[in-house]
Amino acid sequence: MLTLRKSDERGTTTAAGLSSRHAFSFGGYRDPEHDGFGPLRAINEDRIAGGGGFAPHDHRDMEVVTYVLDGVLGHRDSLGNDGVIRAGEIQRMSAGSGMKYTHFNASADAPVHLLHIWIAPSEDGITPSVEQMTIDPGALANRLSRIAAPEPRANELRLTQDVEIWAARLPADEEVVHPLEAGRRAWIQVLRGEVSVGPHRLVAGDAAGITDETTLSARAHVPSEILLFDMA
C-alpha cells in the first residue's frame, strides 16, 4: 500500500527569517492523520534566511538527523560541539538523557535549506552524542546508498533505532529498486526533481509511505535527489 504526502498539504510554520514545512505533527501543527510514520516523528524542511536561526532549546530521547541541501548551517550544543554542516553533509544527534542545542544560518546573507528528521530511539536515557560526516557524492550517483543504520558500515552514521536511511541522486530516466523485507515499511522523500513511485509522480517536497510491499521503485523524470527510510 502506498500513501501519498503531498508537499502543499504539509503543515507550515513561519517566523522571522524562517520557513518550515512539516510532514508530520510538530510543535503547534497537529494533524492526527499524519502523526508520525513508524519511528519517524518529524521530517521538517527548513529554510533559514541569512543571519537567522533557532534559539537554544532542549532535546531528550530523540535521534535528530540534519541533512543540508544548500548553504551552511551552524550548530552549537551543550556537549561542547561548535561547527558547521555544509551542503552534502549529514549530522546525527542522539539527545539521549538530555542536551541543549542550537542551529542557525552560518551566513549573514545566503539562505540555508535543510531537512531536520526526528526518529524515536529504541532506548531512552542513553549518553548524548553527535556524529557528522560528508556524504560521498559518487556513492549516491545513479543508485541508492545507505548513509545511516543501527549497525553502520564505513561511511555510515549510527542510529539508535531499527531504521536505515538511504540516499540517491538520479539522472533523468534512471530507476532504483529497493527490496523490503517482510514486516518492514518505507518512507520516500523527494528532495529535488520529479520521480515516479508506482503510478504516482512526486515532485520536490512530496513523499510517500509504503507498507505491505516487497519492493519499492522510483524512476526519475528529471535530475532528482531522494531519501529513503527503511524501518521495522
XYZ file of C-alpha atoms in Angstrom:
232
model
C 0.000 0.000 0.000
C 1.226 3.477 -0.865
C 0.089 6.615 0.984
C 0.919 9.994 -0.540
C 2.014 13.052 1.433
C 1.952 15.992 -0.973
C 4.221 18.968 -0.395
C 1.498 21.596 -0.409
C -0.563 19.648 2.156
C 2.159 19.716 4.806
C 1.951 21.874 7.907
C 3.640 25.261 7.862
C 5.496 27.288 10.452
C 6.855 30.751 9.691
C 8.814 33.161 11.832
C 11.292 35.946 11.235
C 13.800 34.578 8.731
C 12.459 31.013 8.987
C 10.051 28.891 6.959
C 9.331 25.250 7.822
C 7.134 22.587 6.219
C 6.154 19.622 8.395
C 5.401 16.154 7.032
C 4.061 15.126 10.459
C 2.550 16.795 13.522
C 5.181 19.081 15.032
C 5.144 21.919 17.548
C 1.930 23.873 17.146
C 0.939 21.958 13.997
C -1.294 18.969 14.684
C -2.647 16.522 12.111
C -3.994 13.232 13.515
C -3.798 11.642 10.054
C -0.067 12.402 9.836
C 1.208 11.890 13.354
C 4.463 10.140 12.504
C 5.193 7.018 10.488
C 6.597 4.140 12.476
C 9.531 5.563 14.464
C 9.695 8.632 12.185
C 8.424 11.537 14.289
C 9.327 14.558 12.152
C 10.585 15.451 8.713
C 10.832 19.233 8.695
C 12.004 21.039 5.585
C 13.542 24.277 6.853
C 14.679 27.375 5.009
C 16.591 29.883 7.118
C 17.445 33.342 5.845
C 20.915 34.805 6.298
C 21.616 35.559 9.945
C 18.542 33.621 11.144
C 18.213 30.546 13.277
C 16.699 28.798 16.281
C 17.261 29.845 19.879
C 18.976 27.270 22.137
C 16.491 24.565 23.097
C 16.458 21.260 24.970
C 16.295 17.831 23.378
C 15.828 14.477 25.093
C 15.428 10.872 23.911
C 15.360 11.621 20.204
C 17.617 10.889 17.235
C 17.829 14.155 15.279
C 19.294 13.874 11.773
C 20.216 17.029 9.839
C 20.627 16.808 6.057
C 21.746 20.053 4.392
C 20.715 20.627 0.784
C 22.044 24.140 0.162
C 24.050 26.591 2.227
C 25.905 26.238 5.528
C 24.206 25.538 8.860
C 25.924 26.437 12.100
C 25.368 24.336 15.227
C 26.315 24.517 18.885
C 25.446 22.221 21.791
C 25.966 21.641 25.490
C 28.450 18.816 24.759
C 30.934 21.423 23.513
C 30.426 20.863 19.788
C 30.576 24.071 17.767
C 30.817 23.923 13.981
C 29.008 23.899 10.660
C 27.147 21.420 8.460
C 27.576 22.105 4.758
C 25.557 21.005 1.762
C 26.425 17.362 1.147
C 26.983 16.651 4.853
C 24.789 14.881 7.400
C 24.742 15.012 11.191
C 23.156 12.692 13.766
C 22.487 13.965 17.267
C 21.428 11.408 19.877
C 19.852 13.590 22.558
C 19.547 10.659 24.967
C 19.435 11.708 28.623
C 19.276 15.365 27.596
C 21.252 18.142 25.935
C 20.836 21.721 24.782
C 21.257 22.512 21.088
C 21.010 25.427 18.685
C 21.305 25.698 14.919
C 21.486 28.782 12.755
C 22.441 30.043 9.320
C 26.223 30.404 9.296
C 25.975 33.028 6.544
C 24.839 36.602 7.082
C 23.186 36.817 3.667
C 22.901 33.465 1.800
C 19.940 31.227 2.780
C 20.323 27.657 4.012
C 17.946 24.819 3.027
C 17.860 21.599 5.042
C 15.851 18.716 6.444
C 15.538 18.036 10.156
C 14.491 14.430 10.746
C 13.408 13.155 14.163
C 13.477 9.423 14.905
C 12.240 7.926 18.175
C 15.109 5.855 19.636
C 14.787 2.221 20.655
C 16.328 3.026 24.046
C 15.806 6.039 26.314
C 18.351 7.710 28.550
C 21.479 6.900 26.535
C 24.563 9.096 26.750
C 24.123 12.053 24.369
C 26.405 12.121 21.339
C 26.868 13.855 17.988
C 28.275 12.348 14.793
C 28.767 14.063 11.440
C 30.111 13.034 8.035
C 30.468 14.155 4.446
C 28.441 12.074 2.004
C 30.469 10.797 -0.940
C 28.627 12.194 -3.990
C 29.947 9.338 -6.102
C 28.270 6.821 -3.793
C 24.866 8.393 -4.485
C 25.223 8.708 -8.243
C 22.670 6.587 -10.112
C 21.906 4.347 -7.130
C 20.651 4.139 -3.576
C 23.404 4.228 -0.993
C 22.926 3.623 2.733
C 24.088 6.565 4.850
C 22.779 5.645 8.332
C 21.834 2.410 10.115
C 21.706 0.794 13.571
C 24.765 -1.300 12.658
C 26.664 1.076 10.364
C 29.361 0.144 7.930
C 32.156 2.520 6.898
C 30.882 5.966 5.881
C 27.517 5.485 7.621
C 26.090 7.158 10.724
C 24.860 5.088 13.668
C 21.180 5.279 14.658
C 19.727 4.041 17.946
C 16.706 2.563 16.187
C 15.927 -0.091 13.575
C 15.896 2.470 10.765
C 18.107 2.675 7.704
C 18.473 5.898 5.719
C 19.316 5.600 2.026
C 20.000 8.418 -0.448
C 20.265 8.659 -4.224
C 20.927 11.286 -6.886
C 19.417 10.165 -10.149
C 19.678 11.475 -13.712
C 16.567 11.606 -15.870
C 15.158 8.157 -16.744
C 17.202 6.343 -14.074
C 15.293 3.897 -11.856
C 16.260 2.454 -8.480
C 14.607 -0.559 -6.842
C 14.789 -1.236 -3.105
C 13.659 -4.577 -1.598
C 11.606 -4.529 1.590
C 11.782 -7.471 3.955
C 8.592 -8.877 5.487
C 7.301 -6.685 8.297
C 9.175 -3.571 7.181
C 7.872 -0.305 5.822
C 9.426 2.601 3.935
C 9.100 6.346 3.547
C 10.448 8.075 0.440
C 11.049 11.830 0.481
C 11.744 13.733 -2.750
C 14.351 16.414 -2.137
C 14.802 17.691 -5.687
C 13.376 16.944 -9.110
C 10.481 14.659 -10.021
C 10.170 10.898 -9.624
C 7.516 8.240 -10.150
C 6.774 5.873 -7.277
C 4.353 3.271 -8.556
C 1.715 5.096 -10.604
C 2.285 8.415 -8.807
C 4.513 11.317 -9.830
C 6.150 13.070 -6.903
C 7.884 16.440 -7.065
C 10.273 18.107 -4.621
C 8.709 18.155 -1.160
C 6.343 15.266 -1.891
C 6.648 11.970 -0.036
C 5.052 8.541 0.163
C 4.704 5.898 2.853
C 4.894 2.278 1.724
C 3.559 -0.668 3.739
C 2.857 -4.342 2.953
C 5.034 -4.320 -0.169
C 8.099 -6.378 -1.093
C 9.839 -3.754 -3.235
C 9.876 -0.009 -3.767
C 10.871 1.512 -7.095
C 11.500 5.148 -8.027
C 12.150 6.458 -11.532
C 13.450 9.979 -12.110
C 11.908 12.110 -14.858
C 14.461 14.909 -14.403
C 17.675 15.012 -12.337
C 16.435 14.200 -8.834
C 17.543 13.529 -5.263
C 15.669 11.295 -2.810
C 15.887 9.964 0.723
C 14.516 6.543 1.607
C 13.784 5.361 5.157
C 13.573 1.577 5.620
C 12.204 0.659 9.056
C 10.545 -2.027 11.114
